[in-house]
Amino acid sequence: MRRLSEDGLASLSDHHLLGAGAFVDRVPRLATDRLAVTCPSSGVVIASVACGDEELARCAIDRAADALPDWRGRLPGERAHILRRWAMLVRENQTDLAMILTLEQGKPITEARGEIDYAASYLDWFAGEAERCFGQSIPAHRPGMQMHVEWAPVGIAAAVTPWNFPSAMVARKAAAALAAGCAMIVKPAMETPLSALALALLARRAGVPDDILIILTGEAAPLVGPLMADSRVRALSFTGSTQTGRLLLAQAAGTVKRVSMELGGHAPFILFDDAQVDRAVADCIAAKFATSGQDCLAANRIFVHRPIHDHFIDAFARATDALAVGHGLAPDTLIGPMTTAAGADKGRAHIADAIARGARRATRRTIMGDGGAFVAPTLLRDVTEDMQVAREESFAPVAPVLAFDHEDEVIARANAGEYGLAAYLYTDDVRRAARVSRQLEYGMVGVNTPRFTGPPIPFGGWKQSGLGREGGSAGITEYMEQRYVCSAFR
Ligand code: ADP
């Protein structure tokens, strides 16, 4: 496997982005342990960050509580102005931020640049939303009364974020919370703390006051436990696995927090024989292999109409075999390493299980490099629903293809299971597009497109893929309460 030196971090134009001024440095030294950050492309340790404990988390809540009244009391326009300045600084530092992201997460540098843009777009979006939290005037149902509803910030919010989009998930959650007038304490994934620290530094430079956005780095349980137990933390936003989501939901019950969650996905990609197949192949490559397959929106079960099945397999296998696999900083790389060793093992286990149960590999590569962090992009044909790869989110560059015969059959198969985040549908028949899309039990449906996310849309899932929505006009309300006021004027 191609190895690049880790000079990347040394070449940053602004070294302060590597965690200078982090919360832990501003409080009496509570956390002395360090946590190593490893580049998954090379296995080399590139940095270390503070490994916080329960005491640090409790201190963060105290500090956020002290800082909150000032921030909550500012005019929405002022908060919006600061968020816009933050967006501008993120764009100005795109090269450094993308470098940090690629080195700690592994994704190809062009995708990392795209993620930084995506993160900035949420800062801009929620700046706008801050100024448009209109309430409601209610026609009175009692004589001599005036009735209205206004929105108020919920208070301190906690965010627990994943390693697959370490910049975008912090920005999407923090932008909404700060726009609403909340303080936010973020616990990024252990694998990817650097991107969160860099964003927080830029937030401070943009004018976000100390302790309104706090990043806590370290292991999950000691940091998240106190946040979940404390009644001053009024909201939790979580992105991660359904398993951890269930755990946090139970923990949130103790203090009845507002909870929004974006959990696992197991997206069906449904391709009918009346679609433009070659375009669908290219789109399916994008839907499957973005973020090296480690994406909750990734096409996880590719259902192909039997009349075009073999043609699709040939074209998709050729396109998959052409994908360059390598170090995230290599300019031609399209598929990077798996961010975690466990993730790579799971991808390989899914392939082995499917083949043991009768699936066939349609792509040429079987093993990449030393077989460590890199998983060979693999197309599996003859996949059936009893195989692990068809039942679980694989979070790896593994593409299972399942043939289908009838529309009703594929809808039922696509809707089976606990997940309901995103679905893809390819057909050129407008009636079929309308008919099928409205039967899919999914929060987001892409018809003839692999790209549908962005700040204006309500991002979120049905069933056990989540609760609440991020972005769109609903996103900011996850961090707000409604106050209904009834005034007598008689
Ligand atoms: P993945 O399996 O993809 O790493 P997780 O749901 O385990 O997904 O991780 C998502 C986020 O949840 C990370 O920030 C991780 O540190 C955090 N997390 C994992 N386990 C726990 C836990 N028991 N309590 C609180 N947070 C957790």
Short mmCIF file of C-alpha atoms and ligand atoms in Angstrom, two decimals:
data_model
loop_
_atom_site.label_atom_id
_atom_site.label_comp_id
_atom_site.label_asym_id
_atom_site.label_seq_id
_atom_site.Cartn_x
_atom_site.Cartn_y
_atom_site.Cartn_z
CA MET A 1 0.00 0.00 0.00
CA ARG A 2 1.26 3.45 -0.84
CA ARG A 3 2.58 5.23 2.25
CA LEU A 4 2.84 8.96 2.52
CA SER A 5 4.74 10.62 5.31
CA GLU A 6 2.74 12.22 8.08
CA ASP A 7 4.27 15.59 7.26
CA GLY A 8 0.73 16.70 6.62
CA LEU A 9 0.19 18.10 10.09
CA ALA A 10 3.63 19.74 10.04
CA SER A 11 2.64 21.54 6.85
CA LEU A 12 -0.49 23.16 8.33
CA SER A 13 -0.40 26.88 7.83
CA ASP A 14 -1.94 27.40 11.28
CA HIS A 15 -0.71 25.05 14.00
CA HIS A 16 -3.07 26.47 16.58
CA LEU A 17 -5.81 24.49 14.84
CA LEU A 18 -4.42 21.36 16.52
CA GLY A 19 -6.25 22.00 19.75
CA ALA A 20 -4.66 25.16 21.10
CA GLY A 21 -6.89 26.92 23.60
CA ALA A 22 -9.04 23.86 24.09
CA PHE A 23 -11.42 23.85 27.05
CA VAL A 24 -9.16 21.52 29.02
CA ASP A 25 -6.34 24.09 28.86
CA ARG A 26 -8.54 26.79 30.34
CA VAL A 27 -9.57 24.96 33.49
CA PRO A 28 -7.42 23.88 36.43
CA ARG A 29 -5.71 20.75 35.14
CA LEU A 30 -8.26 18.03 35.52
CA ALA A 31 -7.23 15.72 32.73
CA THR A 32 -3.63 14.67 32.58
CA ASP A 33 -4.00 11.48 30.58
CA ARG A 34 -3.45 11.70 26.84
CA LEU A 35 -5.27 9.96 24.02
CA ALA A 36 -3.32 9.06 20.86
CA VAL A 37 -4.75 9.97 17.46
CA THR A 38 -3.72 7.53 14.74
CA CYS A 39 -3.77 8.06 10.98
CA PRO A 40 -5.69 5.06 9.62
CA SER A 41 -3.93 5.30 6.24
CA SER A 42 -0.51 4.62 7.75
CA GLY A 43 -1.11 3.41 11.28
CA VAL A 44 1.17 6.20 12.54
CA VAL A 45 0.28 8.19 15.68
CA ILE A 46 -0.05 11.79 14.50
CA ALA A 47 -1.06 13.64 17.66
CA SER A 48 -2.40 13.24 21.14
CA VAL A 49 -5.21 15.04 22.93
CA ALA A 50 -6.39 15.28 26.52
CA CYS A 51 -8.27 12.27 27.80
CA GLY A 52 -10.94 13.85 29.97
CA ASP A 53 -12.72 12.30 32.93
CA GLU A 54 -16.00 12.71 34.84
CA GLU A 55 -14.68 15.72 36.74
CA LEU A 56 -13.84 17.51 33.50
CA ALA A 57 -17.34 16.84 32.17
CA ARG A 58 -18.94 18.21 35.35
CA CYS A 59 -16.68 21.26 35.17
CA ALA A 60 -17.79 21.80 31.54
CA ILE A 61 -21.44 21.84 32.61
CA ASP A 62 -20.70 24.38 35.38
CA ARG A 63 -18.82 26.63 32.96
CA ALA A 64 -21.49 26.36 30.27
CA ALA A 65 -24.17 27.20 32.84
CA ASP A 66 -22.24 30.35 33.82
CA ALA A 67 -21.74 31.43 30.20
CA LEU A 68 -25.29 30.70 29.05
CA PRO A 69 -27.27 33.77 30.28
CA ASP A 70 -25.13 36.21 28.28
CA TRP A 71 -25.35 34.18 25.05
CA ARG A 72 -29.07 33.47 25.45
CA GLY A 73 -29.67 37.16 26.04
CA ARG A 74 -28.00 38.40 22.87
CA LEU A 75 -30.06 39.48 19.91
CA PRO A 76 -30.52 36.69 17.36
CA GLY A 77 -28.90 38.95 14.76
CA GLU A 78 -25.72 39.11 16.79
CA ARG A 79 -25.56 35.34 17.12
CA ALA A 80 -26.19 35.09 13.38
CA HIS A 81 -23.36 37.49 12.66
CA ILE A 82 -20.93 35.39 14.73
CA LEU A 83 -22.05 32.18 13.00
CA ARG A 84 -21.50 33.77 9.58
CA ARG A 85 -18.03 34.87 10.63
CA TRP A 86 -17.37 31.29 11.80
CA ALA A 87 -18.47 29.98 8.39
CA MET A 88 -16.11 32.41 6.69
CA LEU A 89 -13.17 31.30 8.86
CA VAL A 90 -13.95 27.65 8.17
CA ARG A 91 -13.84 28.33 4.42
CA GLU A 92 -10.63 30.36 4.74
CA ASN A 93 -9.01 27.45 6.60
CA GLN A 94 -10.40 24.76 4.33
CA THR A 95 -7.00 23.40 3.29
CA ASP A 96 -5.79 22.93 6.86
CA LEU A 97 -9.11 21.56 8.09
CA ALA A 98 -9.29 19.06 5.23
CA MET A 99 -5.72 17.93 5.92
CA ILE A 100 -6.52 17.33 9.60
CA LEU A 101 -9.70 15.49 8.64
CA THR A 102 -8.00 13.19 6.14
CA LEU A 103 -5.13 12.40 8.47
CA GLU A 104 -7.31 11.43 11.42
CA GLN A 105 -10.27 9.91 9.54
CA GLY A 106 -8.69 8.51 6.38
CA LYS A 107 -11.12 9.81 3.73
CA PRO A 108 -9.69 11.04 0.40
CA ILE A 109 -8.58 14.66 0.57
CA THR A 110 -11.09 15.81 -2.08
CA GLU A 111 -13.92 14.37 0.00
CA ALA A 112 -12.47 16.02 3.08
CA ARG A 113 -12.52 19.39 1.31
CA GLY A 114 -16.13 18.72 0.38
CA GLU A 115 -16.97 17.95 3.99
CA ILE A 116 -15.47 21.26 5.15
CA ASP A 117 -17.67 23.09 2.62
CA TYR A 118 -20.65 21.09 3.83
CA ALA A 119 -19.84 22.01 7.45
CA ALA A 120 -19.60 25.70 6.59
CA SER A 121 -22.92 25.57 4.77
CA TYR A 122 -24.66 24.55 8.02
CA LEU A 123 -23.10 27.48 9.86
CA ASP A 124 -24.53 29.82 7.23
CA TRP A 125 -27.90 28.09 7.23
CA PHE A 126 -28.40 28.28 10.99
CA ALA A 127 -27.20 31.88 11.04
CA GLY A 128 -30.25 32.56 8.86
CA GLU A 129 -32.51 30.43 11.02
CA ALA A 130 -31.43 32.31 14.17
CA GLU A 131 -33.14 35.40 12.77
CA ARG A 132 -36.25 33.62 11.57
CA CYS A 133 -37.53 31.85 14.67
CA PHE A 134 -40.94 33.40 14.31
CA GLY A 135 -43.53 32.54 16.88
CA GLN A 136 -47.25 32.36 16.35
CA SER A 137 -50.25 34.48 17.16
CA ILE A 138 -53.26 32.33 18.08
CA PRO A 139 -56.86 33.46 17.47
CA ALA A 140 -58.16 33.56 21.03
CA HIS A 141 -60.66 30.94 22.13
CA ARG A 142 -61.52 32.95 25.28
CA PRO A 143 -62.95 36.48 25.32
CA GLY A 144 -60.65 39.38 26.16
CA MET A 145 -57.47 37.40 25.71
CA GLN A 146 -54.37 37.64 23.54
CA MET A 147 -52.54 34.42 22.85
CA HIS A 148 -49.15 33.84 21.32
CA VAL A 149 -46.34 31.32 21.19
CA GLU A 150 -42.66 32.26 21.29
CA TRP A 151 -39.54 30.11 20.96
CA ALA A 152 -36.92 29.98 23.73
CA PRO A 153 -33.54 28.20 23.86
CA VAL A 154 -33.65 24.92 25.71
CA GLY A 155 -30.44 25.67 27.68
CA ILE A 156 -27.31 23.55 27.66
CA ALA A 157 -27.23 20.92 24.91
CA ALA A 158 -24.89 17.95 24.60
CA ALA A 159 -23.71 16.45 21.32
CA VAL A 160 -22.08 13.07 20.80
CA THR A 161 -20.62 12.84 17.31
CA PRO A 162 -19.20 10.04 15.14
CA TRP A 163 -15.90 9.59 13.32
CA ASN A 164 -17.22 9.27 9.76
CA PHE A 165 -18.08 12.98 9.36
CA PRO A 166 -16.05 14.53 12.18
CA SER A 167 -16.36 18.13 10.95
CA ALA A 168 -19.83 18.20 9.43
CA MET A 169 -21.56 16.56 12.40
CA VAL A 170 -20.00 18.97 14.91
CA ALA A 171 -20.87 21.97 12.73
CA ARG A 172 -24.43 20.82 12.01
CA LYS A 173 -25.24 20.31 15.69
CA ALA A 174 -23.31 23.25 17.14
CA ALA A 175 -24.62 25.71 14.55
CA ALA A 176 -28.23 24.85 15.37
CA ALA A 177 -27.68 24.94 19.13
CA LEU A 178 -25.76 28.21 19.12
CA ALA A 179 -28.20 29.85 16.72
CA ALA A 180 -31.03 28.92 19.09
CA GLY A 181 -29.21 30.61 22.00
CA CYS A 182 -27.99 27.41 23.67
CA ALA A 183 -24.56 26.43 24.93
CA MET A 184 -23.24 23.15 23.57
CA ILE A 185 -20.85 20.55 24.99
CA VAL A 186 -19.55 18.21 22.28
CA LYS A 187 -18.01 14.79 22.80
CA PRO A 188 -16.44 13.85 19.45
CA ALA A 189 -15.51 10.27 18.61
CA MET A 190 -12.23 9.13 20.16
CA GLU A 191 -10.79 8.42 16.72
CA THR A 192 -11.35 11.97 15.41
CA PRO A 193 -11.01 14.65 18.09
CA LEU A 194 -8.75 16.99 16.08
CA SER A 195 -11.39 18.20 13.61
CA ALA A 196 -13.71 19.17 16.48
CA LEU A 197 -10.96 21.05 18.32
CA ALA A 198 -10.03 22.94 15.15
CA LEU A 199 -13.63 23.98 14.52
CA ALA A 200 -14.01 25.15 18.12
CA LEU A 201 -10.89 27.29 17.84
CA LEU A 202 -12.32 28.99 14.76
CA ALA A 203 -15.61 29.48 16.58
CA ARG A 204 -13.78 31.36 19.35
CA ARG A 205 -12.00 33.49 16.77
CA ALA A 206 -15.35 34.26 15.19
CA GLY A 207 -16.66 35.56 18.50
CA VAL A 208 -18.34 32.58 20.14
CA PRO A 209 -17.72 33.24 23.85
CA ASP A 210 -15.63 30.88 25.96
CA ASP A 211 -17.64 27.97 27.34
CA ILE A 212 -20.53 28.37 24.89
CA LEU A 213 -18.99 25.68 22.69
CA ILE A 214 -16.94 23.15 24.67
CA ILE A 215 -15.19 20.12 23.19
CA LEU A 216 -14.50 17.24 25.56
CA THR A 217 -11.99 14.73 24.22
CA GLY A 218 -11.44 11.27 25.63
CA GLU A 219 -13.30 8.05 26.17
CA ALA A 220 -17.05 8.10 25.81
CA ALA A 221 -18.51 6.76 29.04
CA PRO A 222 -16.69 8.98 31.60
CA LEU A 223 -17.46 12.13 29.60
CA VAL A 224 -20.97 11.38 28.41
CA GLY A 225 -22.21 9.81 31.67
CA PRO A 226 -22.16 13.09 33.67
CA LEU A 227 -23.74 14.99 30.77
CA MET A 228 -26.61 12.53 30.65
CA ALA A 229 -27.09 12.52 34.43
CA ASP A 230 -27.13 16.30 34.93
CA SER A 231 -30.53 17.95 34.81
CA ARG A 232 -28.99 21.23 33.57
CA VAL A 233 -28.23 19.53 30.25
CA ARG A 234 -31.63 19.84 28.59
CA ALA A 235 -31.01 18.34 25.16
CA LEU A 236 -28.94 15.62 23.53
CA SER A 237 -28.10 15.35 19.85
CA PHE A 238 -26.46 12.08 18.91
CA THR A 239 -25.18 10.64 15.64
CA GLY A 240 -23.88 7.10 15.72
CA SER A 241 -24.93 3.50 15.89
CA THR A 242 -28.46 2.42 16.77
CA GLN A 243 -27.00 0.35 19.60
CA THR A 244 -25.36 3.35 21.31
CA GLY A 245 -28.44 5.45 20.50
CA ARG A 246 -30.66 3.08 22.48
CA LEU A 247 -28.27 3.31 25.42
CA LEU A 248 -28.24 7.12 25.39
CA LEU A 249 -32.01 7.26 24.98
CA ALA A 250 -32.35 5.21 28.16
CA GLN A 251 -29.85 7.47 29.95
CA ALA A 252 -31.71 10.59 28.79
CA ALA A 253 -34.89 9.26 30.35
CA GLY A 254 -33.54 9.93 33.86
CA THR A 255 -33.76 13.70 33.39
CA VAL A 256 -36.26 13.67 30.48
CA LYS A 257 -34.00 15.46 28.02
CA ARG A 258 -34.97 16.54 24.53
CA VAL A 259 -33.36 13.94 22.28
CA SER A 260 -32.57 14.00 18.60
CA MET A 261 -30.74 11.09 17.08
CA GLU A 262 -29.44 10.10 13.70
CA LEU A 263 -28.69 6.40 13.91
CA GLY A 264 -27.86 3.54 11.60
CA GLY A 265 -29.03 3.22 8.03
CA HIS A 266 -29.31 0.24 5.73
CA ALA A 267 -30.26 2.08 2.57
CA PRO A 268 -31.92 0.18 -0.26
CA PHE A 269 -30.91 1.22 -3.78
CA ILE A 270 -33.74 0.08 -6.05
CA LEU A 271 -33.04 -0.04 -9.77
CA PHE A 272 -35.90 -0.77 -12.18
CA ASP A 273 -35.38 -1.92 -15.75
CA ASP A 274 -36.96 1.28 -17.08
CA ALA A 275 -34.16 3.44 -15.62
CA GLN A 276 -31.10 4.78 -17.44
CA VAL A 277 -28.83 1.96 -16.35
CA ASP A 278 -25.45 3.48 -17.13
CA ARG A 279 -26.31 6.63 -15.22
CA ALA A 280 -27.60 4.49 -12.37
CA VAL A 281 -24.28 2.59 -12.29
CA ALA A 282 -22.33 5.83 -11.88
CA ASP A 283 -24.76 7.07 -9.26
CA CYS A 284 -24.66 3.78 -7.38
CA ILE A 285 -20.86 4.01 -7.25
CA ALA A 286 -21.29 7.42 -5.58
CA ALA A 287 -24.05 6.20 -3.26
CA LYS A 288 -22.07 3.13 -2.21
CA PHE A 289 -18.48 4.29 -1.98
CA ALA A 290 -18.59 7.85 -0.62
CA THR A 291 -16.58 8.07 2.61
CA SER A 292 -15.10 4.70 1.57
CA GLY A 293 -18.49 3.12 2.31
CA GLN A 294 -18.55 4.40 5.91
CA ASP A 295 -21.65 6.50 5.52
CA CYS A 296 -25.05 6.02 7.13
CA LEU A 297 -26.56 6.96 3.75
CA ALA A 298 -24.48 4.37 1.87
CA ALA A 299 -26.39 2.13 -0.55
CA ASN A 300 -26.28 -1.05 1.50
CA ARG A 301 -28.66 -3.32 -0.37
CA ILE A 302 -28.66 -2.88 -4.13
CA PHE A 303 -31.91 -4.32 -5.54
CA VAL A 304 -31.70 -4.77 -9.31
CA HIS A 305 -34.61 -5.70 -11.60
CA ARG A 306 -33.86 -9.11 -13.09
CA PRO A 307 -34.02 -8.09 -16.82
CA ILE A 308 -31.05 -5.70 -16.36
CA HIS A 309 -29.32 -7.57 -13.57
CA ASP A 310 -26.41 -9.08 -15.51
CA HIS A 311 -25.73 -5.90 -17.45
CA PHE A 312 -25.66 -3.95 -14.18
CA ILE A 313 -23.30 -6.45 -12.52
CA ASP A 314 -20.82 -6.22 -15.42
CA ALA A 315 -20.81 -2.43 -15.54
CA PHE A 316 -20.77 -1.98 -11.76
CA ALA A 317 -17.94 -4.50 -11.30
CA ARG A 318 -15.82 -2.74 -13.94
CA ALA A 319 -16.41 0.65 -12.31
CA THR A 320 -15.65 -0.74 -8.85
CA ASP A 321 -12.41 -2.36 -9.98
CA ALA A 322 -11.30 1.00 -11.37
CA LEU A 323 -11.57 2.77 -8.00
CA ALA A 324 -8.11 3.69 -6.71
CA VAL A 325 -7.56 2.60 -3.13
CA GLY A 326 -4.87 4.26 -1.03
CA HIS A 327 -3.69 6.84 1.46
CA GLY A 328 -6.20 9.61 1.86
CA LEU A 329 -3.62 12.25 0.90
CA ALA A 330 -2.65 10.59 -2.39
CA PRO A 331 -4.27 12.76 -5.07
CA ASP A 332 -5.75 9.85 -7.07
CA THR A 333 -7.27 8.02 -4.09
CA LEU A 334 -11.02 7.42 -4.25
CA ILE A 335 -11.27 4.84 -1.45
CA GLY A 336 -9.29 5.29 1.74
CA PRO A 337 -8.75 3.01 4.72
CA MET A 338 -11.41 2.04 7.22
CA THR A 339 -11.16 4.46 10.13
CA THR A 340 -11.21 1.70 12.73
CA ALA A 341 -9.64 -1.75 12.73
CA ALA A 342 -12.95 -3.20 13.91
CA GLY A 343 -14.66 -1.60 10.89
CA ALA A 344 -12.21 -3.23 8.48
CA ASP A 345 -12.67 -6.60 10.17
CA LYS A 346 -16.45 -6.27 9.94
CA GLY A 347 -16.29 -5.47 6.20
CA ARG A 348 -14.12 -8.52 5.54
CA ALA A 349 -16.35 -10.69 7.75
CA HIS A 350 -19.41 -9.62 5.72
CA ILE A 351 -17.69 -10.65 2.50
CA ALA A 352 -16.60 -14.01 3.94
CA ASP A 353 -20.05 -14.74 5.37
CA ALA A 354 -21.79 -13.91 2.08
CA ILE A 355 -19.43 -16.10 0.06
CA ALA A 356 -19.80 -18.97 2.54
CA ARG A 357 -23.58 -18.73 2.04
CA GLY A 358 -23.47 -18.80 -1.74
CA ALA A 359 -22.80 -15.24 -2.94
CA ARG A 360 -20.17 -14.69 -5.63
CA ARG A 361 -17.55 -11.96 -5.87
CA ALA A 362 -17.95 -10.05 -9.16
CA THR A 363 -14.91 -7.79 -8.67
CA ARG A 364 -11.26 -8.77 -9.09
CA ARG A 365 -9.53 -7.50 -5.95
CA THR A 366 -9.66 -9.71 -2.89
CA ILE A 367 -7.16 -8.16 -0.51
CA MET A 368 -5.60 -4.70 -0.34
CA GLY A 369 -2.07 -4.09 0.95
CA ASP A 370 -1.39 -5.99 4.13
CA GLY A 371 -5.08 -6.54 4.70
CA GLY A 372 -5.06 -4.18 7.69
CA ALA A 373 -7.09 -1.00 7.42
CA PHE A 374 -7.88 -1.35 3.72
CA VAL A 375 -10.83 -3.39 2.49
CA ALA A 376 -10.94 -4.26 -1.22
CA PRO A 377 -13.95 -2.60 -2.87
CA THR A 378 -16.11 -5.63 -3.50
CA LEU A 379 -19.26 -6.33 -5.49
CA LEU A 380 -21.15 -9.40 -4.31
CA ARG A 381 -23.78 -11.01 -6.58
CA ASP A 382 -26.39 -13.66 -5.73
CA VAL A 383 -26.86 -12.10 -2.31
CA THR A 384 -29.85 -13.22 -0.27
CA GLU A 385 -31.48 -11.84 2.83
CA ASP A 386 -30.07 -14.52 5.13
CA MET A 387 -26.55 -13.12 4.70
CA GLN A 388 -25.10 -10.69 7.25
CA VAL A 389 -24.31 -8.17 4.54
CA ALA A 390 -28.02 -7.93 3.69
CA ARG A 391 -29.16 -7.72 7.30
CA GLU A 392 -26.65 -5.32 8.88
CA GLU A 393 -25.12 -1.99 7.98
CA SER A 394 -21.67 -2.96 6.66
CA PHE A 395 -20.00 0.50 6.81
CA ALA A 396 -17.33 -0.70 4.36
CA PRO A 397 -16.82 -0.68 0.55
CA VAL A 398 -18.87 -3.84 0.11
CA ALA A 399 -21.72 -3.73 -2.40
CA PRO A 400 -24.27 -6.55 -2.16
CA VAL A 401 -26.59 -6.97 -5.16
CA LEU A 402 -29.98 -8.70 -4.78
CA ALA A 403 -32.12 -9.47 -7.82
CA PHE A 404 -35.89 -8.79 -7.79
CA ASP A 405 -38.82 -9.47 -10.12
CA HIS A 406 -41.80 -7.34 -9.04
CA GLU A 407 -42.49 -3.85 -7.75
CA ASP A 408 -44.51 -4.96 -4.69
CA GLU A 409 -41.90 -7.53 -3.85
CA VAL A 410 -39.02 -5.03 -3.85
CA ILE A 411 -40.96 -2.48 -1.79
CA ALA A 412 -41.62 -5.09 0.88
CA ARG A 413 -38.00 -6.24 0.85
CA ALA A 414 -36.70 -2.66 0.99
CA ASN A 415 -38.95 -1.83 3.95
CA ALA A 416 -38.08 -4.94 5.94
CA GLY A 417 -35.97 -4.40 9.05
CA GLU A 418 -35.46 -1.84 11.76
CA TYR A 419 -33.85 0.94 9.72
CA GLY A 420 -35.49 3.81 7.83
CA LEU A 421 -32.92 6.50 7.09
CA ALA A 422 -32.43 6.85 3.33
CA ALA A 423 -33.53 5.03 0.17
CA TYR A 424 -32.62 5.41 -3.50
CA LEU A 425 -35.00 4.73 -6.34
CA TYR A 426 -34.12 4.61 -10.04
CA THR A 427 -36.84 4.60 -12.70
CA ASP A 428 -37.78 6.76 -15.68
CA ASP A 429 -41.49 6.04 -15.24
CA VAL A 430 -42.95 9.05 -13.42
CA ARG A 431 -45.97 7.13 -12.17
CA ARG A 432 -43.78 4.41 -10.75
CA ALA A 433 -41.49 7.00 -9.14
CA ALA A 434 -44.48 8.57 -7.36
CA ARG A 435 -46.08 5.24 -6.48
CA VAL A 436 -42.94 3.56 -5.09
CA SER A 437 -41.39 6.56 -3.34
CA ARG A 438 -44.52 7.14 -1.27
CA GLN A 439 -44.48 3.55 -0.05
CA LEU A 440 -40.89 3.64 1.17
CA GLU A 441 -40.69 3.84 4.96
CA TYR A 442 -37.68 6.13 4.95
CA GLY A 443 -36.95 9.66 6.14
CA MET A 444 -35.16 10.59 2.90
CA VAL A 445 -35.69 9.25 -0.62
CA GLY A 446 -33.52 10.08 -3.63
CA VAL A 447 -35.29 9.49 -6.95
CA ASN A 448 -32.74 9.18 -9.76
CA THR A 449 -30.09 10.93 -7.68
CA PRO A 450 -27.50 9.88 -5.13
CA ARG A 451 -27.20 13.40 -3.70
CA PHE A 452 -30.00 15.00 -1.75
CA THR A 453 -28.53 16.25 1.52
CA GLY A 454 -27.72 19.82 2.44
CA PRO A 455 -28.73 22.45 4.97
CA PRO A 456 -32.30 23.11 3.75
CA ILE A 457 -33.52 19.51 4.05
CA PRO A 458 -34.88 17.74 7.14
CA PHE A 459 -32.12 15.16 7.68
CA GLY A 460 -33.29 12.19 9.71
CA GLY A 461 -34.78 8.75 9.74
CA TRP A 462 -37.86 6.69 10.50
CA LYS A 463 -38.12 3.66 12.73
CA GLN A 464 -34.88 2.85 14.57
CA SER A 465 -32.82 5.13 12.34
CA GLY A 466 -33.52 8.09 14.54
CA LEU A 467 -35.59 10.74 16.24
CA GLY A 468 -36.04 14.36 15.20
CA ARG A 469 -34.48 16.20 12.28
CA GLU A 470 -31.27 18.12 11.66
CA GLY A 471 -31.15 21.02 9.23
CA GLY A 472 -34.15 22.37 7.37
CA SER A 473 -36.66 24.51 9.18
CA ALA A 474 -37.09 21.89 11.91
CA GLY A 475 -33.40 21.67 12.87
CA ILE A 476 -33.23 24.68 15.16
CA THR A 477 -36.40 23.70 17.02
CA GLU A 478 -34.63 20.60 18.39
CA TYR A 479 -32.84 23.11 20.64
CA MET A 480 -35.84 25.25 21.54
CA GLU A 481 -38.91 25.13 23.70
CA GLN A 482 -42.24 26.76 22.92
CA ARG A 483 -43.57 29.24 25.42
CA TYR A 484 -47.28 29.88 25.06
CA VAL A 485 -48.39 33.17 26.64
CA CYS A 486 -52.02 34.04 27.29
CA SER A 487 -52.67 37.69 28.32
CA ALA A 488 -55.96 39.09 29.48
CA PHE A 489 -56.60 42.66 28.32
CA ARG A 490 -59.98 43.22 29.90
P1 ADP B 1 -19.43 3.41 15.87
O1 ADP B 1 -19.72 1.98 16.26
O2 ADP B 1 -19.65 3.69 14.44
O3 ADP B 1 -18.14 3.94 16.41
P2 ADP B 1 -20.84 4.53 18.06
O4 ADP B 1 -22.31 4.70 18.19
O5 ADP B 1 -20.18 3.53 18.94
O6 ADP B 1 -20.58 4.26 16.55
O7 ADP B 1 -20.11 5.92 18.28
C1 ADP B 1 -20.67 7.18 18.01
C2 ADP B 1 -20.32 8.13 19.14
O8 ADP B 1 -20.89 7.61 20.34
C3 ADP B 1 -18.83 8.30 19.42
O9 ADP B 1 -18.58 9.64 19.81
C4 ADP B 1 -18.59 7.37 20.57
O10 ADP B 1 -17.48 7.76 21.35
C5 ADP B 1 -19.89 7.53 21.34
N1 ADP B 1 -20.18 6.41 22.23
C6 ADP B 1 -19.92 5.11 22.02
N2 ADP B 1 -20.31 4.36 23.07
C7 ADP B 1 -20.83 5.22 23.98
C8 ADP B 1 -21.41 5.08 25.29
N3 ADP B 1 -21.52 3.88 25.88
N4 ADP B 1 -21.84 6.18 25.93
C9 ADP B 1 -21.73 7.39 25.34
N5 ADP B 1 -21.21 7.60 24.12
C10 ADP B 1 -20.76 6.53 23.43
#
